[in-house]
Coordinates of C-alpha atoms and ligand atoms in Angstrom, one line a residue:
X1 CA 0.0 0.0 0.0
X2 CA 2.6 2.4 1.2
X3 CA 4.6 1.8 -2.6
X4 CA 1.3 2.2 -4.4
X5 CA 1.3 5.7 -2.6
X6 CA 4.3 6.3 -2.9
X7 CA 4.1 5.3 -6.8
X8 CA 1.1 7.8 -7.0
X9 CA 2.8 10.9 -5.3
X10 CA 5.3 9.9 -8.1
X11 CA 2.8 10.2 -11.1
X12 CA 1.4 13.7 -9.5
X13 CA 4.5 15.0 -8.6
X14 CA 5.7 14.7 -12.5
X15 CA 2.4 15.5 -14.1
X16 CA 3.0 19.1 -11.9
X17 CA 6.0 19.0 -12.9
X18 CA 5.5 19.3 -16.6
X19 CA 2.7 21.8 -16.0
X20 CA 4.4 24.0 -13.9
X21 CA 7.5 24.5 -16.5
X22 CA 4.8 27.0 -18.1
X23 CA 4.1 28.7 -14.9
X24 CA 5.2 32.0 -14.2
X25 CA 4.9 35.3 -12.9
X26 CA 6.1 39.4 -12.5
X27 CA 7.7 40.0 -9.3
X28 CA 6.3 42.6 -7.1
X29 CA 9.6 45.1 -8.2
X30 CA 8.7 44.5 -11.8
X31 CA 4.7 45.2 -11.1
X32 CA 5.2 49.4 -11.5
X33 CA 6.8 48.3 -15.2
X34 CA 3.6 46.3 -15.6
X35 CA 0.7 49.2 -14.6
X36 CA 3.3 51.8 -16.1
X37 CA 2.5 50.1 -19.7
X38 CA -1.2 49.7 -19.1
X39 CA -1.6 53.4 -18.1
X40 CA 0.1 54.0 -21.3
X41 CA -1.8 51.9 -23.7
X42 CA -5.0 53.3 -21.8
X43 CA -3.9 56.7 -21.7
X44 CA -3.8 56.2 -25.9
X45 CA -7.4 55.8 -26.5
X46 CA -8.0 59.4 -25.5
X47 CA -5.4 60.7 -27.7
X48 CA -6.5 59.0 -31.0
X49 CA -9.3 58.6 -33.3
X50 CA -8.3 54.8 -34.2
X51 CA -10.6 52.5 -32.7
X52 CA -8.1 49.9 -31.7
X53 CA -10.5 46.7 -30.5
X54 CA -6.8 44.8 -29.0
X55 CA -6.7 47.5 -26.4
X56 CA -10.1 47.2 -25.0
X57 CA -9.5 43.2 -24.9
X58 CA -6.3 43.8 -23.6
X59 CA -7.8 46.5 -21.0
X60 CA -10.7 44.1 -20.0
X61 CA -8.5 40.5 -19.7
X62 CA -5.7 43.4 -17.3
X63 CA -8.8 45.1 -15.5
X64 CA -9.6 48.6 -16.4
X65 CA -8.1 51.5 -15.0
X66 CA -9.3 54.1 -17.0
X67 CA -12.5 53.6 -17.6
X68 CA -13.5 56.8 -19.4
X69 CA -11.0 55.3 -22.4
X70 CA -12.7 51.7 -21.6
X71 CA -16.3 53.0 -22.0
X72 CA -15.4 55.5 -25.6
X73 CA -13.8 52.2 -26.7
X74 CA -16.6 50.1 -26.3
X75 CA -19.2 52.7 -27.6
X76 CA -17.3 53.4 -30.7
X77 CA -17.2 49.4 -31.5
X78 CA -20.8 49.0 -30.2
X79 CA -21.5 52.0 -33.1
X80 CA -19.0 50.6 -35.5
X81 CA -20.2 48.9 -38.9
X82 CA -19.1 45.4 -40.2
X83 CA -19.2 46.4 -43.5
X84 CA -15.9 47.0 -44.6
X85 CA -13.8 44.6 -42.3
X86 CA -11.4 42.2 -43.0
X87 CA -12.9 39.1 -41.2
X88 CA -9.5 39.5 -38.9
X89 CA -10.9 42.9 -37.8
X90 CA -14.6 41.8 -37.5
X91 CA -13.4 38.7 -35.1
X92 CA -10.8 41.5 -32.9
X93 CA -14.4 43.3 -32.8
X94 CA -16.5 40.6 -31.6
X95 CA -13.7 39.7 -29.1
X96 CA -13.7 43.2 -27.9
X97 CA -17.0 43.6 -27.3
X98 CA -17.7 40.3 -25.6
X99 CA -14.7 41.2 -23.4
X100 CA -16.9 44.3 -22.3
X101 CA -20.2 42.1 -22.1
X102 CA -21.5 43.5 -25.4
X103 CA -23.9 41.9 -27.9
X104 CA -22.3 40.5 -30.6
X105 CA -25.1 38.2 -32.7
X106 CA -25.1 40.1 -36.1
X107 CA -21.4 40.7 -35.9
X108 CA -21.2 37.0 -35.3
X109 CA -23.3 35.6 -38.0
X110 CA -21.5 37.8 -40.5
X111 CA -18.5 36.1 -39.2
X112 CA -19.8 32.8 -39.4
X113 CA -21.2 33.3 -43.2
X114 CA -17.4 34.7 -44.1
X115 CA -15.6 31.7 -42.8
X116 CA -18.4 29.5 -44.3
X117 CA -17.1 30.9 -47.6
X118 CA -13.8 31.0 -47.1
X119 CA -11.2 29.8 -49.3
X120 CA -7.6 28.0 -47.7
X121 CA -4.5 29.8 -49.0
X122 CA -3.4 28.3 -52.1
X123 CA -0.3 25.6 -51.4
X124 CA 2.6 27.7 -50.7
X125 CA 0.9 30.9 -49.4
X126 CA 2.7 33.0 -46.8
X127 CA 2.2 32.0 -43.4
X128 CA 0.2 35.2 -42.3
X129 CA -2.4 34.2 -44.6
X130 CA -3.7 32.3 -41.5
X131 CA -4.0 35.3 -39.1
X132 CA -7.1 37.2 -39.8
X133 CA -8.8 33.5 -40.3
X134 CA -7.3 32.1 -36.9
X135 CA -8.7 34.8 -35.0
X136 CA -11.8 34.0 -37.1
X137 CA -11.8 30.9 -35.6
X138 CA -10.9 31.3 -32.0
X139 CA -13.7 33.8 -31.9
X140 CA -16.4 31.9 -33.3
X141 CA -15.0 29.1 -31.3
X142 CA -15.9 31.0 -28.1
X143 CA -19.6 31.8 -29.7
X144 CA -20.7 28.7 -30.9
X145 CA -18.2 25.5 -31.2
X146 CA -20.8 23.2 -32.6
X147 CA -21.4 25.3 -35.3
X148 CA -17.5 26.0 -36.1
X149 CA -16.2 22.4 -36.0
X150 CA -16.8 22.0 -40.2
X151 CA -14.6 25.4 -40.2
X152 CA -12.0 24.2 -37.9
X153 CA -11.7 20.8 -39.6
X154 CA -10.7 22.5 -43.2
X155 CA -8.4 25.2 -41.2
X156 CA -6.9 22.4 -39.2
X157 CA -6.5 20.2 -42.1
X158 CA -5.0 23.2 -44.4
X159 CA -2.6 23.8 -41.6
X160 CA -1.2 20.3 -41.7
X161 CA -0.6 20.5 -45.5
X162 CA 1.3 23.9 -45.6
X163 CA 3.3 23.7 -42.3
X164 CA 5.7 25.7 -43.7
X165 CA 7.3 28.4 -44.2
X166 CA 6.0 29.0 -40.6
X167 CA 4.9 32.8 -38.4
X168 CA 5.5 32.8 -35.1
X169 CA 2.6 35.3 -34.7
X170 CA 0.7 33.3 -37.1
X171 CA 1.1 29.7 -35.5
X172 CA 0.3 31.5 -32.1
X173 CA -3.1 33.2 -33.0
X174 CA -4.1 29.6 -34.5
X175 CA -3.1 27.3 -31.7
X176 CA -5.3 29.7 -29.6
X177 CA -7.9 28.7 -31.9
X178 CA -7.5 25.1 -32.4
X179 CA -7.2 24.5 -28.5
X180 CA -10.1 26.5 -28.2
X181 CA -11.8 23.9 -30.2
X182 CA -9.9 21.1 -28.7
X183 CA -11.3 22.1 -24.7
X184 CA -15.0 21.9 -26.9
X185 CA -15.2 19.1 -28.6
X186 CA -19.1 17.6 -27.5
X187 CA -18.9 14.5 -25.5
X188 CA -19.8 11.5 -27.7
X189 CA -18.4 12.8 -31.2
X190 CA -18.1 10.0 -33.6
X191 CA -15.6 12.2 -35.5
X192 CA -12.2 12.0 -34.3
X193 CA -11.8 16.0 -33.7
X194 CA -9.3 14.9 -31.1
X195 CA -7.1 13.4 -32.9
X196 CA -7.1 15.9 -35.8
X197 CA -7.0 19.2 -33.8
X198 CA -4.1 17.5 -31.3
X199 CA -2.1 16.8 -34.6
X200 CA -2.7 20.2 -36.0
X201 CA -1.4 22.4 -32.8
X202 CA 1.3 19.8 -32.3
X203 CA 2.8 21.4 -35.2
X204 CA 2.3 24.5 -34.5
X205 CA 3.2 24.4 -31.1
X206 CA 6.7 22.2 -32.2
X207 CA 7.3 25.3 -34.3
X208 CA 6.4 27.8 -32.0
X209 CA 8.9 26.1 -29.6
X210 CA 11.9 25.5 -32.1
X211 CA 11.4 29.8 -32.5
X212 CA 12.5 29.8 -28.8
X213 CA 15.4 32.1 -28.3
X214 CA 18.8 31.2 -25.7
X215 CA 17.7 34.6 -24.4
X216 CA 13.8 33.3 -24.0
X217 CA 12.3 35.2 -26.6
X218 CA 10.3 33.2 -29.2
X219 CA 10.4 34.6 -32.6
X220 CA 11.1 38.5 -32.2
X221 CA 10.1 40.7 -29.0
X222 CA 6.2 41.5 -31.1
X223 CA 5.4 38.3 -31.1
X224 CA 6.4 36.5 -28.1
X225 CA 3.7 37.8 -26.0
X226 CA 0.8 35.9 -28.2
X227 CA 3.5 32.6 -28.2
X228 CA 3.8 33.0 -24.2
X229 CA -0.1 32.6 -25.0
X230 CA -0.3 30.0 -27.2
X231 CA 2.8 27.7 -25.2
X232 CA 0.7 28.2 -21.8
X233 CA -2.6 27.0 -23.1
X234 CA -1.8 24.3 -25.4
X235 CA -2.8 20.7 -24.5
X236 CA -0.1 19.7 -26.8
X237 CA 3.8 19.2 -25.6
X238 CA 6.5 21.4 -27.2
X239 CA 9.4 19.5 -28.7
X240 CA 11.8 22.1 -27.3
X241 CA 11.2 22.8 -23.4
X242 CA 10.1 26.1 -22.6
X243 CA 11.2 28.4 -19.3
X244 CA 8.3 30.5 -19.2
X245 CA 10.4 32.7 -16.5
X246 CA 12.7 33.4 -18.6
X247 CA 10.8 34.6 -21.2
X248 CA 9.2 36.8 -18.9
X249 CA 12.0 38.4 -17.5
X250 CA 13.6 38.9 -20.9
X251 CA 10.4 40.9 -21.9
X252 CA 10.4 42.7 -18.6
X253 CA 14.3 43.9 -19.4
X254 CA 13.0 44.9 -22.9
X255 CA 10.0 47.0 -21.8
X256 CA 12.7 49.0 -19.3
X257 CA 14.9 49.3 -22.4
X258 CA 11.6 51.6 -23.5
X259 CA 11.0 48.6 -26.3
X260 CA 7.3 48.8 -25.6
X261 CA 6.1 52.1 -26.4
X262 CA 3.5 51.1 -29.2
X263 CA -0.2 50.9 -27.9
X264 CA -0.5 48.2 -30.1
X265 CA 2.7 46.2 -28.8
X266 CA 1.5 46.8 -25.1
X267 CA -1.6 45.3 -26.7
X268 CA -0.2 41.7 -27.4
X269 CA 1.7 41.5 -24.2
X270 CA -0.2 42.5 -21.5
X271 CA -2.3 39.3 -21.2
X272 CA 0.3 37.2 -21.0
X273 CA 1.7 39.5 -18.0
X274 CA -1.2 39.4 -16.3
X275 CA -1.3 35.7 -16.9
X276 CA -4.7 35.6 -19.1
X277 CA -5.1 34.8 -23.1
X278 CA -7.5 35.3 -25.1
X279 CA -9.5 32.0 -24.4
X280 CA -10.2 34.0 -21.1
X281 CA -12.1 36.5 -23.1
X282 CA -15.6 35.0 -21.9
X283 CA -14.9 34.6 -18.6
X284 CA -14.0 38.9 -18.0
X285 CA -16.5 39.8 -15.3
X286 CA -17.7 43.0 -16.1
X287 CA -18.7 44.5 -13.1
X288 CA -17.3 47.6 -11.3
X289 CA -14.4 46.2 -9.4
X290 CA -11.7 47.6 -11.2
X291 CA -8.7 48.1 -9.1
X292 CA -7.1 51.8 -8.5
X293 CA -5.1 53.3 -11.2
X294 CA -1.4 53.5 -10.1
X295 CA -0.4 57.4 -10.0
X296 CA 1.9 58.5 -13.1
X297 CA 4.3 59.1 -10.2
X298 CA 4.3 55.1 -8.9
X299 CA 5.7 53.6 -12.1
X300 CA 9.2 54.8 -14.3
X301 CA 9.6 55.1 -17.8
X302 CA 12.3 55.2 -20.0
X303 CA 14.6 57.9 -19.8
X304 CA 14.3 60.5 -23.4
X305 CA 17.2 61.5 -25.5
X306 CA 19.3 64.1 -25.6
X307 CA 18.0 66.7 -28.5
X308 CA 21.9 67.0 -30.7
X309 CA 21.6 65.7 -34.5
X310 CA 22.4 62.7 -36.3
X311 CA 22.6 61.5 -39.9
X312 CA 20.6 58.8 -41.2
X313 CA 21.4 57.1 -44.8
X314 CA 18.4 56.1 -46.4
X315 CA 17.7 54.4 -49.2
X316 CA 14.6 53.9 -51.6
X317 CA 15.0 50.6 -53.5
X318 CA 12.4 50.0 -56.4
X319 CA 13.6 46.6 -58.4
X320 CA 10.1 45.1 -58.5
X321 CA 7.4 46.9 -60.9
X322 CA 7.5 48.4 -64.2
X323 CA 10.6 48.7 -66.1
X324 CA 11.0 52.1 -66.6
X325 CA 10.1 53.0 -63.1
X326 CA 13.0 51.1 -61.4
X327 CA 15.2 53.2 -59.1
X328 CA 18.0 53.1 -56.3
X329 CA 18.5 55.9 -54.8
X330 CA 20.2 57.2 -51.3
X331 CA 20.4 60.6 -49.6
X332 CA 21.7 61.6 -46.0
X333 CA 19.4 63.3 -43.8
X334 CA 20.0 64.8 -40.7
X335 CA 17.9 64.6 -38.2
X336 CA 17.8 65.4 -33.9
X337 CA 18.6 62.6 -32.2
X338 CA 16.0 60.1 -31.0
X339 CA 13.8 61.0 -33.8
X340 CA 11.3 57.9 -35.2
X341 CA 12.5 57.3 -38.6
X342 CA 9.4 59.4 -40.1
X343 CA 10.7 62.5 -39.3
X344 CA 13.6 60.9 -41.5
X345 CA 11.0 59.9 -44.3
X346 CA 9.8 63.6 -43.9
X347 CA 13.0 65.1 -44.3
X348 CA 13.9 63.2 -47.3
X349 CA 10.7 63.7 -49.0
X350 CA 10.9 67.8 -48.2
X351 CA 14.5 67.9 -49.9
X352 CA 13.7 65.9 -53.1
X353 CA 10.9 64.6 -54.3
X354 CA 11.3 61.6 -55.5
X355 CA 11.3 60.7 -51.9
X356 CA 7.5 61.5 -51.4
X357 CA 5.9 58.9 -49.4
X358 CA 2.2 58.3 -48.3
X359 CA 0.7 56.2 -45.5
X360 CA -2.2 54.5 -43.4
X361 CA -3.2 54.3 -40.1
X362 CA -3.3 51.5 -38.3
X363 CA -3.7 49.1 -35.4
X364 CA 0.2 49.4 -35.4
X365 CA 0.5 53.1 -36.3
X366 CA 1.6 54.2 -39.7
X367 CA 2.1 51.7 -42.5
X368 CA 4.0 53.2 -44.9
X369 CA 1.8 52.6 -48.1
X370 CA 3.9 54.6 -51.0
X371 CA 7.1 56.0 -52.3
X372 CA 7.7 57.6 -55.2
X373 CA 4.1 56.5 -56.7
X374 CA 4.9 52.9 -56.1
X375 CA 2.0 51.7 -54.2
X376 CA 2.0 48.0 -52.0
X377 CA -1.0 45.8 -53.4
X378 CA -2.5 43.1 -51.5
X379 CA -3.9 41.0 -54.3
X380 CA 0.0 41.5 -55.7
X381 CA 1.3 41.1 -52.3
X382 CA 3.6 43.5 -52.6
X383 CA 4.9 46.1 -49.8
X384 CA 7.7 48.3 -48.7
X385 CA 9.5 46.5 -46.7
X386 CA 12.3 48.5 -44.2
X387 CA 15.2 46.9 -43.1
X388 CA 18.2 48.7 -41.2
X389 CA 21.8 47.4 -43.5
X390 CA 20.3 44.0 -44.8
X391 CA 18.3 43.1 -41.4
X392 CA 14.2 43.8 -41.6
X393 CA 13.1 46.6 -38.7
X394 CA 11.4 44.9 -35.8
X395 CA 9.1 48.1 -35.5
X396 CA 7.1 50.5 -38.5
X397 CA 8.4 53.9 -39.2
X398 CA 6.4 55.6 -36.8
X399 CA 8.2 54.0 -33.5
X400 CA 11.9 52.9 -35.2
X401 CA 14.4 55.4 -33.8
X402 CA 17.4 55.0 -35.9
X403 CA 20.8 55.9 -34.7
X404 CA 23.8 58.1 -35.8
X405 CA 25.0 56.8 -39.5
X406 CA 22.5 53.8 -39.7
X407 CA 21.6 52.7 -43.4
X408 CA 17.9 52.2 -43.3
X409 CA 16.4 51.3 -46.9
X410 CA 12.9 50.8 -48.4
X411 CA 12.7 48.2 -50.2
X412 CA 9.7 47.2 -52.6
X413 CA 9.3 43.5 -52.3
X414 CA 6.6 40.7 -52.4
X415 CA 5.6 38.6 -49.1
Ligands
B12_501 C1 0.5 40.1 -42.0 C2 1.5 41.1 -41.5 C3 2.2 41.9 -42.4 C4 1.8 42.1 -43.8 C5 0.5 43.0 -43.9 C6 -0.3 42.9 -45.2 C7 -1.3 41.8 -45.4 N1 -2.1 41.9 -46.4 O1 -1.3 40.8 -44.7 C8 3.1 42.7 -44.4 C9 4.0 41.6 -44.9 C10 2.8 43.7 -45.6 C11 3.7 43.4 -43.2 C12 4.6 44.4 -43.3 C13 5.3 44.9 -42.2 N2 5.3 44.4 -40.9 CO1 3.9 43.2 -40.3 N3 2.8 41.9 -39.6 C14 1.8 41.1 -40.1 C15 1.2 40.2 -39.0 C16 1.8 38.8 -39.1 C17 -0.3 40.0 -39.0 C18 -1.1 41.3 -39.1 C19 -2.6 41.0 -39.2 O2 -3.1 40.5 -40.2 N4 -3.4 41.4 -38.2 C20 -4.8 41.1 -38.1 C21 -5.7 42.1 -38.6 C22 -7.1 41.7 -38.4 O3 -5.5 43.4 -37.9 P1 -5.2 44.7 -38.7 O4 -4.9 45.8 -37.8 O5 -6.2 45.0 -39.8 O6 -3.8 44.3 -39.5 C23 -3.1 45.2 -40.3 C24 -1.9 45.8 -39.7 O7 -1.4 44.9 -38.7 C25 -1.0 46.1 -40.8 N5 0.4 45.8 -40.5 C26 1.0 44.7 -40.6 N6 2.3 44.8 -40.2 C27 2.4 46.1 -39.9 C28 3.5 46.7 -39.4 C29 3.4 48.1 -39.0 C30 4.6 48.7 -38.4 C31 2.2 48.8 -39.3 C32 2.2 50.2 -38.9 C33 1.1 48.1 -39.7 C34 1.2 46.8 -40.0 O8 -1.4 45.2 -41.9 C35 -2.5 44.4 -41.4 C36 -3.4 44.0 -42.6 O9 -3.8 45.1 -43.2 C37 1.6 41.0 -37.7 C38 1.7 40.1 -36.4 C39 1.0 40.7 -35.2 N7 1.4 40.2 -34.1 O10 0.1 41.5 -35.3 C40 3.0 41.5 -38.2 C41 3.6 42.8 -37.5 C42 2.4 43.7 -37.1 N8 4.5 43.4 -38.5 C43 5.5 43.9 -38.1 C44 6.5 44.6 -38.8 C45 7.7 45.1 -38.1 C46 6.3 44.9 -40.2 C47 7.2 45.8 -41.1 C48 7.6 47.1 -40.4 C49 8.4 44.9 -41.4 C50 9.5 45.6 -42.2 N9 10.7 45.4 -41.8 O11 9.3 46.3 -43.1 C51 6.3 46.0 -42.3 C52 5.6 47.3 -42.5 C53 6.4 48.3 -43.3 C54 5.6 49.5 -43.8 N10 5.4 49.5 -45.2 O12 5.1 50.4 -43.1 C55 5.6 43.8 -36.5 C56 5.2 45.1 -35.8 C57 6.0 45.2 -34.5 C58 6.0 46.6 -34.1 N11 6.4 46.8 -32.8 O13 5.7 47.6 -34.7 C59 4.6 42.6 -36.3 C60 3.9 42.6 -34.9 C61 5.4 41.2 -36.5 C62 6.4 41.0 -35.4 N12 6.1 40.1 -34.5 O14 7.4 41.6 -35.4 N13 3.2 42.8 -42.1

């Protein structure tokens, strides 16, 4: 008897064992860093017109502080029209609104008709193909599963086929989707969802996990915070182990380096510091017991630069479309130091104008749509890309801040 105890203590100990190697959390010192970025994600809301449905799921899964920015959030999605959203954007919407215990049936049915219809990526399709349909499914997963399994099954099935050339943000949003499915599968199925939705996110979460950094990161800073998501919900092992800790503390060194100054950015890490994910989106109580906003004074923030200038090289590249508009072309600019590499774009554009540019808004700030009258086209997928020498930017032009002497070129290319 005593063994058979003994043997069982065994089997627990291990099985919390393996759980726990996800578990992990922000120490008390590191907590000011933590309210410091949600008072200034929140603190955005009043300060632009761009209704941004990540913050107010990200502000709901944290709990509130400000709750005038919560409540113009929420009415400007409640007001909002379906019409011309990706089905991405409809899903972030329906997420948002549940999050602030909003109706959602006509957004959801137009969701549901969309993904009906919808077409898998022909073989070989970039990865982030799969976003805007994976948060397609993970929210209509949280509406009504029944009804989303014949969706799922194709995704899940698609997925499997075109494993590669693989997104860490991509492979994140979807393993939130398919283990959403997974926890719903009705009791008594004669399909085998199990076995098809396990195999599915064990590839994904195998390459999420071979994405896993020495330093803890997985994939680049932007998109760790929806893999921390993905790795701590999945019912699926990684190949490669992952220290949750460290990746946590790694983030937490990058957001005092000032790394995390993009509404958006704070956005996609902030549930995962508050240990929540998106599946948790159902469960926000909505009820007035918010706690108290930290005062400005309680939390630091990175420390500005000094105001003397720099030069930046920049380059506009053009290889791609129409044969006699092909260019190369580089001037220096000066510009003060610690400026975001728009002011650079500015600059450039003012002195010559072949360097005229024009952008977008958008969840991430400015995408930078044209230079020189070459224009990105998503049924070309084509874009300017931005890369500092010959590595991509991590960041758009509105947050970069290049340094004295970098070589920052725009680059028109395909995805
Ligand atoms: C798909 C994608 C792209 C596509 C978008 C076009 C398309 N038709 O799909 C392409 C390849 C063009 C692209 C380009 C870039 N991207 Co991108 N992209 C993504 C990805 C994987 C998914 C976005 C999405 O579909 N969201 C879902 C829909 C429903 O939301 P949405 O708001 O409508 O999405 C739009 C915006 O996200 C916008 N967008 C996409 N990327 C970027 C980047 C910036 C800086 C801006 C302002 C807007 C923007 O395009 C989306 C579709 O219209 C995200 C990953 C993530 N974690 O969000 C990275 C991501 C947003 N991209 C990123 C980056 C860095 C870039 C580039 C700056 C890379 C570069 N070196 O040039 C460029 C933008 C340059 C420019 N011209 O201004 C980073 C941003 C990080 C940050 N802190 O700013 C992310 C988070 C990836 C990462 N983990 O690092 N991207």
């Amino acid at each position: 008897m005593a063994w058979l105890t003994l043997y069982l203590l065994n089997v627990l100990w291990a099985v919390a064992g393996t759980s726990t190697q996800s578990s992990c959390s922000v120490t008390p010192e590191q907590q000011p860093w933590v309210d410091g970025l949600q008072v200034l994600m929140e603190k955005s809301v009043m300060k632009s017109d761009f209704t941004n449905p990540s913050i107010l799921i990200a502000m709901n899964l944290a709990g509130a502080y400000n709750l005038e920015a919560q409540k113009l959030l929420t009415d400007r999605l409640v007001a909002s029209d379906s019409a011309d959203l990706t089905s991405g954007q409809l899903a972030l919407n329906i997420l948002a609104l549940t999050s602030s215990c909003r109706d959602t049936g006509r957004k959801v049915s137009i969701l549901q008709k969309n993904m009906e219809n919808w077409v898998p990526p022909s073989p070989g399709a970039e990865a982030s193909a799969f976003y805007g349909p994976s948060l397609a499914i993970l929210t209509l997963c949280q509406k009504n599963s029944e009804a989303t399994i014949p969706i799922a099954v194709r995704f899940a099935k698609t997925l499997i086929r075109e494993s590669s050339p693989f997104n860490v943000d991509t492979g994140a949003v979807a393993t939130l989707a398919l283990t959403c499915m997974y926890n719903r599968i009705p009791v008594g199925s004669q399909e085998n969802y199990r076995d098809l939705f396990g195999e599915a996110l064990k590839v994904l979460v195998d390459n999420i996990s071979l994405k896993i950094k020495a330093d803890g990161i997985i994939g680049d800073i932007y998109s760790t915070g929806l893999a921390m998501q993905a790795l701590s919900v999945t019912p699926e092992q990684p190949i490669k182990k992952w220290d949750c800790q460290k990746t946590m503390d790694m983030i937490l060194n990058e957001i005092k380096q000032g790394k995390f100054q993009n509404p958006m950015s704070i956005a996609q890490i902030l549930p995962s510091l508050k240990g929540k994910t998106y599946l948790d989106v159902p469960q926000v109580n909505c009820g007035p017991d918010n706690g108290v906003p930290p005062t400005p004074a309680d939390y630091p923030t990175p420390v500005p630069t000094s105001p003397s200038n720099i030069t930046v090289i920049y380059t506009i590249n053009n290889q791609l479309k129409g044969v006699d508009l092909l260019f190369n072309k580089t001037m220096e600019v000066s510009v003060k130091r610690g400026s975001v590499l728009l002011v650079v774009l500015e600059e450039a554009q003012c002195k010559d104008s072949m360097f005229k540019f024009e952008t977008k808004m958008t969840s991430w700030g400015l995408f930078v749509t044209s230079i020189n009258n070459i224009a990105e086209n998503v049924n070309h997928k084509t874009y300017w890309e931005f890369l500092s020498g010959k590595t991509p930017l991590d960041e758009g032009v509105s947050y970069y801040v290049p340094s004295n002497y970098e070589h920052i070129t725009a680059n028109f290319t395909q995805y």
